């Protein structure tokens, strides 16, 4: 019966400027992750595994690829009330503007929600990695008698300034809230956490951007059209007014994918022997579009701590601590280390590859005799023979027509062509 009670609302995020160039032609939830998934697959999969199968995805920037992915992936029985629908920002007689913030996005889409019966609105972010039992959070919300429940994660003092920090009472109700406090203002904001969290210095409760609202409470809160953001306005206002705002403490894996560095590290962490985000959990597997692709073919390549997606042709010398996306092609004697290669949307024929070689231009994928470290290779990029790409902390942030450098990570842009013998880094 939980599906009848809960309507899930997945926020697609804004322009995602901190993730550019990955978001220059797609929305944040559509960014490929782990070689074969999209970020939006994470919250949708969490919902489906928890029998929450009525979902809206709210987006407005570069939404074409996201629309296509959702449409081609999440299809339910005609005799079910389950759905995953995209709600892109739209002009209406009552509103002529884009979404101005998270709360404004939900407000502008409310007329769509009112066509459904539900008791609780579950609000999720479309750009986070986690495997969370959402039914436990909903159960805690109901048992507490709360008006609003916020999922919280213990973080360290170093991490705290990047989040909204909450302070709860003995019954886990939130009494105070501060948005992104500076380090010198953190004294007194410690909260009661488990011994495991205390042992690693994670004593500050950060908002995860996952909320449960009673329907009537959300409707009332959104009547004030001057408030545009949940974290900065709606939640602090509710606490100030004395509403029952409950803090649901979650200590499992959760990663907010907000920057190129965090995105890069989260993907490479999937290659660990026992990764914190478990792609092999049969009860919480990540659902995505089913593609009819051949198995990957490996020619003399040494693989170590590598995730290899379907449909790849790998002929390099070695691939170490890398995530290799669908339809990737890597040429002879090439070496990849600490690299996320997103792959390709199509195959080039042997004749097309031969024509590229004849003309001395790169084909889609990585050519021969390349050395690539600490890099993200966007989809459909063409890396010529004898190319060296060497990311690292020695590099300053840079942007060119074909690549950018962010926090030492070199990102080769979508469809970029890197000519033979080029050295980057």
mmCIF file of C-alpha atoms in Angstrom:
data_model
loop_
_atom_site.group_PDB
_atom_site.id
_atom_site.type_symbol
_atom_site.label_atom_id
_atom_site.label_comp_id
_atom_site.label_asym_id
_atom_site.label_seq_id
_atom_site.Cartn_x
_atom_site.Cartn_y
_atom_site.Cartn_z
ATOM 1 C CA UNK A 1 0.000 0.000 0.000
ATOM 2 C CA UNK A 2 3.018 2.301 0.276
ATOM 3 C CA UNK A 3 2.812 3.167 -3.405
ATOM 4 C CA UNK A 4 -0.695 4.536 -2.821
ATOM 5 C CA UNK A 5 0.560 6.828 -0.047
ATOM 6 C CA UNK A 6 3.670 8.320 -1.624
ATOM 7 C CA UNK A 7 4.314 10.441 -4.690
ATOM 8 C CA UNK A 8 8.017 10.692 -5.550
ATOM 9 C CA UNK A 9 9.406 13.913 -7.011
ATOM 10 C CA UNK A 10 12.950 13.795 -8.417
ATOM 11 C CA UNK A 11 14.632 17.175 -8.859
ATOM 12 C CA UNK A 12 16.676 17.420 -12.036
ATOM 13 C CA UNK A 13 18.903 20.223 -10.794
ATOM 14 C CA UNK A 14 19.780 23.560 -12.340
ATOM 15 C CA UNK A 15 22.345 24.334 -15.027
ATOM 16 C CA UNK A 16 24.953 22.122 -13.353
ATOM 17 C CA UNK A 17 27.756 24.559 -14.102
ATOM 18 C CA UNK A 18 30.169 22.841 -11.687
ATOM 19 C CA UNK A 19 29.849 19.644 -13.751
ATOM 20 C CA UNK A 20 30.580 21.293 -17.081
ATOM 21 C CA UNK A 21 31.522 20.201 -19.706
ATOM 22 C CA UNK A 22 29.599 17.020 -18.778
ATOM 23 C CA UNK A 23 26.443 19.137 -18.528
ATOM 24 C CA UNK A 24 27.060 21.392 -21.521
ATOM 25 C CA UNK A 25 24.733 19.311 -23.713
ATOM 26 C CA UNK A 26 22.752 17.232 -21.196
ATOM 27 C CA UNK A 27 21.057 17.748 -17.825
ATOM 28 C CA UNK A 28 22.754 16.570 -14.622
ATOM 29 C CA UNK A 29 20.513 13.507 -14.166
ATOM 30 C CA UNK A 30 21.432 12.359 -17.684
ATOM 31 C CA UNK A 31 25.202 12.299 -17.044
ATOM 32 C CA UNK A 32 26.563 8.737 -17.590
ATOM 33 C CA UNK A 33 27.801 6.997 -14.447
ATOM 34 C CA UNK A 34 29.607 3.657 -13.969
ATOM 35 C CA UNK A 35 29.927 3.177 -17.721
ATOM 36 C CA UNK A 36 26.363 2.088 -18.489
ATOM 37 C CA UNK A 37 23.943 4.009 -16.255
ATOM 38 C CA UNK A 38 22.689 7.586 -15.949
ATOM 39 C CA UNK A 39 22.608 9.470 -12.642
ATOM 40 C CA UNK A 40 18.806 9.570 -12.745
ATOM 41 C CA UNK A 41 18.789 5.751 -12.623
ATOM 42 C CA UNK A 42 19.945 5.937 -8.981
ATOM 43 C CA UNK A 43 16.901 7.616 -7.366
ATOM 44 C CA UNK A 44 14.504 5.838 -9.732
ATOM 45 C CA UNK A 45 16.002 2.441 -8.874
ATOM 46 C CA UNK A 46 15.856 3.232 -5.158
ATOM 47 C CA UNK A 47 12.175 4.075 -5.506
ATOM 48 C CA UNK A 48 11.300 0.988 -7.556
ATOM 49 C CA UNK A 49 13.099 -1.361 -5.142
ATOM 50 C CA UNK A 50 11.059 0.199 -2.323
ATOM 51 C CA UNK A 51 7.755 -0.219 -4.192
ATOM 52 C CA UNK A 52 7.458 3.527 -4.853
ATOM 53 C CA UNK A 53 6.438 3.498 -8.487
ATOM 54 C CA UNK A 54 4.784 6.850 -9.082
ATOM 55 C CA UNK A 55 7.555 9.262 -9.995
ATOM 56 C CA UNK A 56 7.936 12.664 -11.612
ATOM 57 C CA UNK A 57 11.337 13.943 -12.780
ATOM 58 C CA UNK A 58 11.501 17.770 -12.841
ATOM 59 C CA UNK A 59 13.982 19.305 -15.253
ATOM 60 C CA UNK A 60 14.485 22.304 -17.499
ATOM 61 C CA UNK A 61 18.030 22.457 -18.924
ATOM 62 C CA UNK A 62 19.252 20.268 -21.792
ATOM 63 C CA UNK A 63 16.519 17.730 -21.130
ATOM 64 C CA UNK A 64 16.310 15.991 -24.539
ATOM 65 C CA UNK A 65 18.666 13.082 -23.731
ATOM 66 C CA UNK A 66 17.091 12.679 -20.290
ATOM 67 C CA UNK A 67 13.596 12.536 -21.798
ATOM 68 C CA UNK A 68 14.769 9.918 -24.288
ATOM 69 C CA UNK A 69 16.461 7.810 -21.608
ATOM 70 C CA UNK A 70 13.468 7.813 -19.263
ATOM 71 C CA UNK A 71 11.018 7.108 -22.093
ATOM 72 C CA UNK A 72 13.049 4.164 -23.415
ATOM 73 C CA UNK A 73 13.851 2.696 -20.002
ATOM 74 C CA UNK A 74 10.995 2.881 -17.529
ATOM 75 C CA UNK A 75 7.908 1.227 -18.945
ATOM 76 C CA UNK A 76 5.379 -0.468 -16.703
ATOM 77 C CA UNK A 77 2.355 -2.644 -17.269
ATOM 78 C CA UNK A 78 -0.688 -0.994 -18.827
ATOM 79 C CA UNK A 79 -2.678 -2.385 -15.899
ATOM 80 C CA UNK A 80 -0.491 -0.696 -13.293
ATOM 81 C CA UNK A 81 -0.625 2.857 -11.957
ATOM 82 C CA UNK A 82 3.187 2.967 -11.975
ATOM 83 C CA UNK A 83 4.922 5.660 -14.024
ATOM 84 C CA UNK A 84 8.087 7.731 -14.393
ATOM 85 C CA UNK A 85 7.176 10.991 -16.134
ATOM 86 C CA UNK A 86 9.314 13.977 -17.078
ATOM 87 C CA UNK A 87 7.997 17.414 -16.127
ATOM 88 C CA UNK A 88 10.073 20.024 -17.919
ATOM 89 C CA UNK A 89 9.676 23.697 -17.079
ATOM 90 C CA UNK A 90 6.789 25.092 -19.095
ATOM 91 C CA UNK A 91 5.077 28.411 -19.524
ATOM 92 C CA UNK A 92 1.496 28.519 -18.297
ATOM 93 C CA UNK A 93 -1.091 31.294 -18.037
ATOM 94 C CA UNK A 94 -0.168 31.562 -14.346
ATOM 95 C CA UNK A 95 3.606 31.430 -14.709
ATOM 96 C CA UNK A 96 5.905 32.638 -17.482
ATOM 97 C CA UNK A 97 9.269 31.896 -15.824
ATOM 98 C CA UNK A 98 11.801 29.088 -15.552
ATOM 99 C CA UNK A 99 12.140 27.153 -12.305
ATOM 100 C CA UNK A 100 13.845 29.542 -9.878
ATOM 101 C CA UNK A 101 14.840 26.926 -7.286
ATOM 102 C CA UNK A 102 13.906 23.541 -5.857
ATOM 103 C CA UNK A 103 10.737 24.711 -4.104
ATOM 104 C CA UNK A 104 9.686 26.842 -7.062
ATOM 105 C CA UNK A 105 10.074 23.841 -9.378
ATOM 106 C CA UNK A 106 7.720 21.779 -7.199
ATOM 107 C CA UNK A 107 5.308 24.719 -6.915
ATOM 108 C CA UNK A 108 5.119 25.173 -10.677
ATOM 109 C CA UNK A 109 4.382 21.462 -11.154
ATOM 110 C CA UNK A 110 1.798 21.130 -8.388
ATOM 111 C CA UNK A 111 -1.141 21.120 -10.764
ATOM 112 C CA UNK A 112 0.194 17.830 -12.152
ATOM 113 C CA UNK A 113 0.556 16.300 -8.689
ATOM 114 C CA UNK A 114 -2.991 17.181 -7.703
ATOM 115 C CA UNK A 115 -4.258 14.633 -10.216
ATOM 116 C CA UNK A 116 -3.062 11.876 -7.858
ATOM 117 C CA UNK A 117 -4.097 10.750 -4.409
ATOM 118 C CA UNK A 118 -1.202 10.673 -1.941
ATOM 119 C CA UNK A 119 -0.405 11.418 1.698
ATOM 120 C CA UNK A 120 3.309 12.119 1.435
ATOM 121 C CA UNK A 121 5.549 13.798 -1.126
ATOM 122 C CA UNK A 122 9.011 12.219 -1.251
ATOM 123 C CA UNK A 123 11.471 14.710 -2.734
ATOM 124 C CA UNK A 124 14.754 13.341 -4.087
ATOM 125 C CA UNK A 125 17.779 14.724 -5.896
ATOM 126 C CA UNK A 126 18.652 13.496 -9.377
ATOM 127 C CA UNK A 127 22.431 13.793 -8.949
ATOM 128 C CA UNK A 128 23.382 11.682 -5.931
ATOM 129 C CA UNK A 129 24.709 8.155 -5.418
ATOM 130 C CA UNK A 130 23.119 6.098 -2.655
ATOM 131 C CA UNK A 131 21.353 2.812 -1.941
ATOM 132 C CA UNK A 132 18.839 3.653 0.731
ATOM 133 C CA UNK A 133 15.858 1.845 2.214
ATOM 134 C CA UNK A 134 13.325 4.609 1.669
ATOM 135 C CA UNK A 135 10.601 2.576 3.391
ATOM 136 C CA UNK A 136 12.514 2.908 6.685
ATOM 137 C CA UNK A 137 12.609 6.683 6.296
ATOM 138 C CA UNK A 138 8.877 6.797 5.518
ATOM 139 C CA UNK A 139 8.150 4.545 8.500
ATOM 140 C CA UNK A 140 10.213 6.813 10.777
ATOM 141 C CA UNK A 141 8.308 9.825 9.425
ATOM 142 C CA UNK A 142 4.970 8.228 10.239
ATOM 143 C CA UNK A 143 6.016 7.012 13.701
ATOM 144 C CA UNK A 144 7.391 10.412 14.672
ATOM 145 C CA UNK A 145 4.211 12.235 13.689
ATOM 146 C CA UNK A 146 6.361 14.755 11.819
ATOM 147 C CA UNK A 147 5.169 17.347 9.352
ATOM 148 C CA UNK A 148 8.459 17.142 7.449
ATOM 149 C CA UNK A 149 11.308 14.642 7.596
ATOM 150 C CA UNK A 150 14.826 15.370 6.346
ATOM 151 C CA UNK A 151 17.384 12.661 5.649
ATOM 152 C CA UNK A 152 20.672 13.583 7.317
ATOM 153 C CA UNK A 153 24.211 12.262 6.980
ATOM 154 C CA UNK A 154 26.973 12.702 9.594
ATOM 155 C CA UNK A 155 29.892 14.635 8.080
ATOM 156 C CA UNK A 156 33.243 15.925 9.318
ATOM 157 C CA UNK A 157 34.100 19.537 10.148
ATOM 158 C CA UNK A 158 36.023 19.771 6.872
ATOM 159 C CA UNK A 159 32.965 18.682 4.870
ATOM 160 C CA UNK A 160 30.343 20.642 6.840
ATOM 161 C CA UNK A 161 30.743 24.045 5.105
ATOM 162 C CA UNK A 162 29.482 22.492 1.853
ATOM 163 C CA UNK A 163 26.102 21.510 3.355
ATOM 164 C CA UNK A 164 23.123 22.703 5.303
ATOM 165 C CA UNK A 165 23.883 21.649 8.914
ATOM 166 C CA UNK A 166 21.129 20.614 11.326
ATOM 167 C CA UNK A 167 20.943 20.262 15.101
ATOM 168 C CA UNK A 168 18.400 17.868 16.641
ATOM 169 C CA UNK A 169 16.972 17.352 20.115
ATOM 170 C CA UNK A 170 16.869 14.059 22.036
ATOM 171 C CA UNK A 171 13.856 12.925 19.996
ATOM 172 C CA UNK A 172 15.597 13.665 16.672
ATOM 173 C CA UNK A 173 13.451 16.693 15.903
ATOM 174 C CA UNK A 174 15.400 19.500 14.256
ATOM 175 C CA UNK A 175 15.614 22.671 16.357
ATOM 176 C CA UNK A 176 18.152 24.750 14.452
ATOM 177 C CA UNK A 177 19.521 24.902 10.933
ATOM 178 C CA UNK A 178 22.372 26.778 9.241
ATOM 179 C CA UNK A 179 23.159 26.845 5.525
ATOM 180 C CA UNK A 180 26.811 26.145 4.611
ATOM 181 C CA UNK A 181 28.434 27.472 7.811
ATOM 182 C CA UNK A 182 32.114 28.516 7.662
ATOM 183 C CA UNK A 183 34.597 26.425 9.654
ATOM 184 C CA UNK A 184 35.004 29.093 12.335
ATOM 185 C CA UNK A 185 31.254 29.032 13.049
ATOM 186 C CA UNK A 186 30.873 25.276 13.588
ATOM 187 C CA UNK A 187 31.404 25.243 17.368
ATOM 188 C CA UNK A 188 28.287 23.956 19.100
ATOM 189 C CA UNK A 189 26.747 22.394 15.979
ATOM 190 C CA UNK A 190 27.851 18.852 16.877
ATOM 191 C CA UNK A 191 25.019 16.312 17.124
ATOM 192 C CA UNK A 192 24.534 12.923 18.725
ATOM 193 C CA UNK A 193 25.743 10.299 16.255
ATOM 194 C CA UNK A 194 26.753 6.650 16.465
ATOM 195 C CA UNK A 195 30.070 5.594 17.978
ATOM 196 C CA UNK A 196 31.302 4.592 14.507
ATOM 197 C CA UNK A 197 30.674 8.108 13.213
ATOM 198 C CA UNK A 198 32.279 9.714 16.275
ATOM 199 C CA UNK A 199 35.380 7.590 15.791
ATOM 200 C CA UNK A 200 35.988 9.138 12.360
ATOM 201 C CA UNK A 201 35.073 12.676 13.412
ATOM 202 C CA UNK A 202 31.729 12.832 11.614
ATOM 203 C CA UNK A 203 29.635 14.664 14.223
ATOM 204 C CA UNK A 204 27.767 17.246 12.136
ATOM 205 C CA UNK A 205 24.435 16.354 10.578
ATOM 206 C CA UNK A 206 24.197 17.469 6.956
ATOM 207 C CA UNK A 207 20.975 17.634 5.000
ATOM 208 C CA UNK A 208 21.053 15.099 2.158
ATOM 209 C CA UNK A 209 18.468 16.996 0.126
ATOM 210 C CA UNK A 210 15.979 14.136 0.587
ATOM 211 C CA UNK A 211 12.680 15.213 2.149
ATOM 212 C CA UNK A 212 9.288 13.817 3.073
ATOM 213 C CA UNK A 213 6.431 16.318 3.310
ATOM 214 C CA UNK A 214 2.914 15.656 4.456
ATOM 215 C CA UNK A 215 0.824 16.702 1.461
ATOM 216 C CA UNK A 216 -1.088 19.392 3.326
ATOM 217 C CA UNK A 217 2.136 20.783 4.822
ATOM 218 C CA UNK A 218 3.797 21.033 1.416
ATOM 219 C CA UNK A 219 0.745 22.648 -0.162
ATOM 220 C CA UNK A 220 0.648 25.256 2.611
ATOM 221 C CA UNK A 221 4.387 25.934 2.481
ATOM 222 C CA UNK A 222 4.320 26.517 -1.267
ATOM 223 C CA UNK A 223 1.526 29.090 -1.076
ATOM 224 C CA UNK A 224 4.179 31.684 -0.280
ATOM 225 C CA UNK A 225 5.387 32.383 -3.799
ATOM 226 C CA UNK A 226 8.416 34.381 -2.587
ATOM 227 C CA UNK A 227 10.159 31.235 -1.321
ATOM 228 C CA UNK A 228 12.035 29.394 -4.050
ATOM 229 C CA UNK A 229 14.318 26.862 -2.318
ATOM 230 C CA UNK A 230 13.685 24.041 0.151
ATOM 231 C CA UNK A 231 17.091 24.038 1.844
ATOM 232 C CA UNK A 232 17.534 27.790 2.151
ATOM 233 C CA UNK A 233 13.958 28.904 2.874
ATOM 234 C CA UNK A 234 11.184 26.295 3.254
ATOM 235 C CA UNK A 235 12.978 24.114 5.819
ATOM 236 C CA UNK A 236 14.367 26.980 7.974
ATOM 237 C CA UNK A 237 10.946 28.666 7.919
ATOM 238 C CA UNK A 238 9.248 25.461 9.076
ATOM 239 C CA UNK A 239 11.728 25.088 11.963
ATOM 240 C CA UNK A 240 11.283 28.740 12.964
ATOM 241 C CA UNK A 241 7.498 28.345 12.974
ATOM 242 C CA UNK A 242 7.746 25.375 15.322
ATOM 243 C CA UNK A 243 6.575 22.750 12.854
ATOM 244 C CA UNK A 244 7.583 19.165 13.574
ATOM 245 C CA UNK A 245 10.667 18.667 11.407
ATOM 246 C CA UNK A 246 12.220 15.255 11.997
ATOM 247 C CA UNK A 247 15.842 14.319 11.240
ATOM 248 C CA UNK A 248 16.229 10.817 9.842
ATOM 249 C CA UNK A 249 19.867 9.879 10.325
ATOM 250 C CA UNK A 250 21.349 7.748 7.546
ATOM 251 C CA UNK A 251 24.881 6.404 7.857
ATOM 252 C CA UNK A 252 25.125 4.347 4.662
ATOM 253 C CA UNK A 253 26.902 5.346 1.471
ATOM 254 C CA UNK A 254 25.827 8.678 0.004
ATOM 255 C CA UNK A 255 27.730 10.884 -2.407
ATOM 256 C CA UNK A 256 26.584 14.252 -3.652
ATOM 257 C CA UNK A 257 27.785 14.510 -7.271
ATOM 258 C CA UNK A 258 28.341 18.242 -7.519
ATOM 259 C CA UNK A 259 31.785 18.738 -9.044
ATOM 260 C CA UNK A 260 34.031 17.132 -11.659
ATOM 261 C CA UNK A 261 36.362 15.940 -8.891
ATOM 262 C CA UNK A 262 33.616 14.274 -6.821
ATOM 263 C CA UNK A 263 32.115 12.722 -9.973
ATOM 264 C CA UNK A 264 35.504 11.389 -11.055
ATOM 265 C CA UNK A 265 36.395 9.956 -7.647
ATOM 266 C CA UNK A 266 32.952 8.384 -7.150
ATOM 267 C CA UNK A 267 33.243 6.535 -10.458
ATOM 268 C CA UNK A 268 36.791 5.286 -9.881
ATOM 269 C CA UNK A 269 35.811 4.151 -6.363
ATOM 270 C CA UNK A 270 33.495 1.623 -8.025
ATOM 271 C CA UNK A 271 36.605 -0.347 -9.038
ATOM 272 C CA UNK A 272 37.626 -0.987 -5.404
ATOM 273 C CA UNK A 273 37.651 -4.595 -4.179
ATOM 274 C CA UNK A 274 34.652 -3.904 -1.959
ATOM 275 C CA UNK A 275 33.201 -0.567 -3.111
ATOM 276 C CA UNK A 276 31.000 1.416 -0.770
ATOM 277 C CA UNK A 277 28.457 1.746 -3.580
ATOM 278 C CA UNK A 278 27.690 -1.852 -4.474
ATOM 279 C CA UNK A 279 26.690 -2.403 -8.104
ATOM 280 C CA UNK A 280 26.462 -6.145 -7.441
ATOM 281 C CA UNK A 281 23.777 -6.035 -4.740
ATOM 282 C CA UNK A 282 21.047 -8.215 -6.229
ATOM 283 C CA UNK A 283 18.399 -6.654 -4.002
ATOM 284 C CA UNK A 284 19.393 -3.079 -4.850
ATOM 285 C CA UNK A 285 20.740 -3.333 -8.376
ATOM 286 C CA UNK A 286 20.707 -0.242 -10.577
ATOM 287 C CA UNK A 287 18.078 -0.392 -13.289
ATOM 288 C CA UNK A 288 18.757 1.159 -16.669
ATOM 289 C CA UNK A 289 18.001 0.908 -20.357
ATOM 290 C CA UNK A 290 18.412 -2.592 -21.771
ATOM 291 C CA UNK A 291 20.680 -2.441 -24.822
ATOM 292 C CA UNK A 292 21.244 -5.189 -27.369
ATOM 293 C CA UNK A 293 25.029 -5.086 -27.497
ATOM 294 C CA UNK A 294 27.631 -7.774 -28.165
ATOM 295 C CA UNK A 295 29.917 -8.973 -25.369
ATOM 296 C CA UNK A 296 33.137 -7.058 -24.891
ATOM 297 C CA UNK A 297 36.251 -8.366 -26.654
ATOM 298 C CA UNK A 298 39.683 -8.123 -25.021
ATOM 299 C CA UNK A 299 42.892 -8.662 -27.001
ATOM 300 C CA UNK A 300 46.059 -9.268 -24.901
ATOM 301 C CA UNK A 301 45.081 -6.388 -22.566
ATOM 302 C CA UNK A 302 45.995 -6.643 -18.890
ATOM 303 C CA UNK A 303 43.020 -5.609 -16.752
ATOM 304 C CA UNK A 304 43.311 -4.594 -13.095
ATOM 305 C CA UNK A 305 40.500 -3.113 -11.001
ATOM 306 C CA UNK A 306 38.498 -2.255 -14.101
ATOM 307 C CA UNK A 307 34.789 -2.090 -14.833
ATOM 308 C CA UNK A 308 34.166 -3.013 -18.472
ATOM 309 C CA UNK A 309 30.753 -2.334 -19.995
ATOM 310 C CA UNK A 310 29.116 -4.136 -22.887
ATOM 311 C CA UNK A 311 30.155 -3.934 -26.514
ATOM 312 C CA UNK A 312 33.798 -2.869 -26.052
ATOM 313 C CA UNK A 313 36.811 -3.748 -28.216
ATOM 314 C CA UNK A 314 39.977 -3.483 -26.115
ATOM 315 C CA UNK A 315 43.429 -4.013 -27.608
ATOM 316 C CA UNK A 316 45.604 -1.883 -25.317
ATOM 317 C CA UNK A 317 48.505 -3.039 -23.168
ATOM 318 C CA UNK A 318 46.873 -2.327 -19.797
ATOM 319 C CA UNK A 319 43.773 -0.841 -18.179
ATOM 320 C CA UNK A 320 44.165 -0.159 -14.469
ATOM 321 C CA UNK A 321 41.592 1.343 -12.097
ATOM 322 C CA UNK A 322 39.352 2.477 -14.929
ATOM 323 C CA UNK A 323 35.664 2.515 -15.772
ATOM 324 C CA UNK A 324 35.128 1.714 -19.452
ATOM 325 C CA UNK A 325 31.740 2.664 -20.905
ATOM 326 C CA UNK A 326 29.646 0.984 -23.579
ATOM 327 C CA UNK A 327 31.029 0.575 -27.122
ATOM 328 C CA UNK A 328 34.499 1.765 -26.090
ATOM 329 C CA UNK A 329 37.358 1.056 -28.478
ATOM 330 C CA UNK A 330 41.001 1.160 -27.314
ATOM 331 C CA UNK A 331 43.869 0.671 -29.747
ATOM 332 C CA UNK A 332 47.033 -1.412 -29.596
ATOM 333 C CA UNK A 333 49.710 -0.803 -26.922
ATOM 334 C CA UNK A 334 47.683 1.949 -25.218
ATOM 335 C CA UNK A 335 47.765 2.314 -21.434
ATOM 336 C CA UNK A 336 44.888 3.732 -19.368
ATOM 337 C CA UNK A 337 45.071 4.353 -15.631
ATOM 338 C CA UNK A 338 42.672 6.166 -13.291
ATOM 339 C CA UNK A 339 40.399 7.025 -16.197
ATOM 340 C CA UNK A 340 36.667 7.066 -16.828
ATOM 341 C CA UNK A 341 36.010 6.428 -20.516
ATOM 342 C CA UNK A 342 32.300 6.977 -21.181
ATOM 343 C CA UNK A 343 32.274 5.120 -24.487
ATOM 344 C CA UNK A 344 30.259 5.793 -27.590
ATOM 345 C CA UNK A 345 26.684 6.091 -28.838
ATOM 346 C CA UNK A 346 27.462 4.197 -32.061
ATOM 347 C CA UNK A 347 29.950 1.915 -33.799
ATOM 348 C CA UNK A 348 32.057 2.977 -36.715
ATOM 349 C CA UNK A 349 32.407 0.359 -39.449
ATOM 350 C CA UNK A 350 35.760 -1.190 -40.324
ATOM 351 C CA UNK A 351 35.712 0.770 -43.558
ATOM 352 C CA UNK A 352 35.216 4.027 -41.639
ATOM 353 C CA UNK A 353 38.080 3.181 -39.286
ATOM 354 C CA UNK A 354 40.308 2.329 -42.261
ATOM 355 C CA UNK A 355 39.416 5.646 -43.897
ATOM 356 C CA UNK A 356 40.398 7.522 -40.722
ATOM 357 C CA UNK A 357 43.721 5.675 -40.597
ATOM 358 C CA UNK A 358 44.364 6.443 -44.266
ATOM 359 C CA UNK A 359 43.708 10.161 -43.677
ATOM 360 C CA UNK A 360 45.664 10.258 -40.432
ATOM 361 C CA UNK A 361 42.633 11.359 -38.404
ATOM 362 C CA UNK A 362 41.472 9.688 -35.181
ATOM 363 C CA UNK A 363 38.517 7.323 -35.135
ATOM 364 C CA UNK A 364 36.004 7.220 -32.265
ATOM 365 C CA UNK A 365 37.768 5.838 -29.212
ATOM 366 C CA UNK A 366 41.418 5.710 -28.153
ATOM 367 C CA UNK A 367 44.085 5.112 -30.798
ATOM 368 C CA UNK A 368 47.336 3.136 -30.653
ATOM 369 C CA UNK A 369 50.279 3.816 -28.306
ATOM 370 C CA UNK A 370 48.378 6.264 -26.077
ATOM 371 C CA UNK A 371 49.023 6.892 -22.385
ATOM 372 C CA UNK A 372 46.072 8.306 -20.451
ATOM 373 C CA UNK A 373 45.907 8.939 -16.684
ATOM 374 C CA UNK A 374 43.578 10.893 -14.367
ATOM 375 C CA UNK A 375 41.101 11.737 -17.100
ATOM 376 C CA UNK A 376 37.471 11.590 -18.140
ATOM 377 C CA UNK A 377 36.923 10.798 -21.811
ATOM 378 C CA UNK A 378 33.466 12.029 -22.772
ATOM 379 C CA UNK A 379 31.255 10.090 -25.157
ATOM 380 C CA UNK A 380 32.192 9.855 -28.823
ATOM 381 C CA UNK A 381 35.571 11.555 -28.436
ATOM 382 C CA UNK A 382 38.358 10.671 -30.882
ATOM 383 C CA UNK A 383 41.873 10.215 -29.459
ATOM 384 C CA UNK A 384 44.585 9.866 -32.108
ATOM 385 C CA UNK A 385 47.655 7.613 -32.029
ATOM 386 C CA UNK A 386 50.575 8.385 -29.717
ATOM 387 C CA UNK A 387 48.576 10.813 -27.555
ATOM 388 C CA UNK A 388 49.600 11.473 -23.943
ATOM 389 C CA UNK A 389 47.017 12.765 -21.454
ATOM 390 C CA UNK A 390 48.436 13.147 -17.957
ATOM 391 C CA UNK A 391 46.115 14.663 -15.366
ATOM 392 C CA UNK A 392 47.143 15.452 -11.808
ATOM 393 C CA UNK A 393 47.516 18.056 -9.103
ATOM 394 C CA UNK A 394 50.357 19.700 -10.999
ATOM 395 C CA UNK A 395 47.833 21.158 -13.471
ATOM 396 C CA UNK A 396 45.942 24.444 -13.179
ATOM 397 C CA UNK A 397 42.287 24.771 -14.164
ATOM 398 C CA UNK A 398 42.099 25.341 -17.911
ATOM 399 C CA UNK A 399 39.508 25.348 -20.699
ATOM 400 C CA UNK A 400 40.079 24.853 -24.413
ATOM 401 C CA UNK A 401 37.892 23.902 -27.361
ATOM 402 C CA UNK A 402 38.592 20.196 -26.881
ATOM 403 C CA UNK A 403 39.255 19.705 -23.169
ATOM 404 C CA UNK A 404 39.025 21.265 -19.721
ATOM 405 C CA UNK A 405 41.034 20.716 -16.548
ATOM 406 C CA UNK A 406 39.242 20.837 -13.187
ATOM 407 C CA UNK A 407 41.061 20.064 -9.906
ATOM 408 C CA UNK A 408 43.683 18.088 -11.796
ATOM 409 C CA UNK A 409 41.178 15.996 -13.777
ATOM 410 C CA UNK A 410 41.435 16.348 -17.564
ATOM 411 C CA UNK A 411 38.045 16.081 -19.259
ATOM 412 C CA UNK A 412 38.076 15.482 -23.017
ATOM 413 C CA UNK A 413 34.871 17.002 -24.358
ATOM 414 C CA UNK A 414 32.042 15.202 -26.122
ATOM 415 C CA UNK A 415 32.950 14.457 -29.782
ATOM 416 C CA UNK A 416 36.301 16.199 -29.374
ATOM 417 C CA UNK A 417 39.104 15.205 -31.752
ATOM 418 C CA UNK A 418 42.600 14.994 -30.256
ATOM 419 C CA UNK A 419 45.118 14.778 -33.085
ATOM 420 C CA UNK A 420 47.959 12.222 -33.121
ATOM 421 C CA UNK A 421 51.076 12.970 -31.027
ATOM 422 C CA UNK A 422 49.243 15.528 -28.868
ATOM 423 C CA UNK A 423 50.459 15.923 -25.272
ATOM 424 C CA UNK A 424 48.032 17.254 -22.609
ATOM 425 C CA UNK A 425 49.240 17.701 -19.039
#
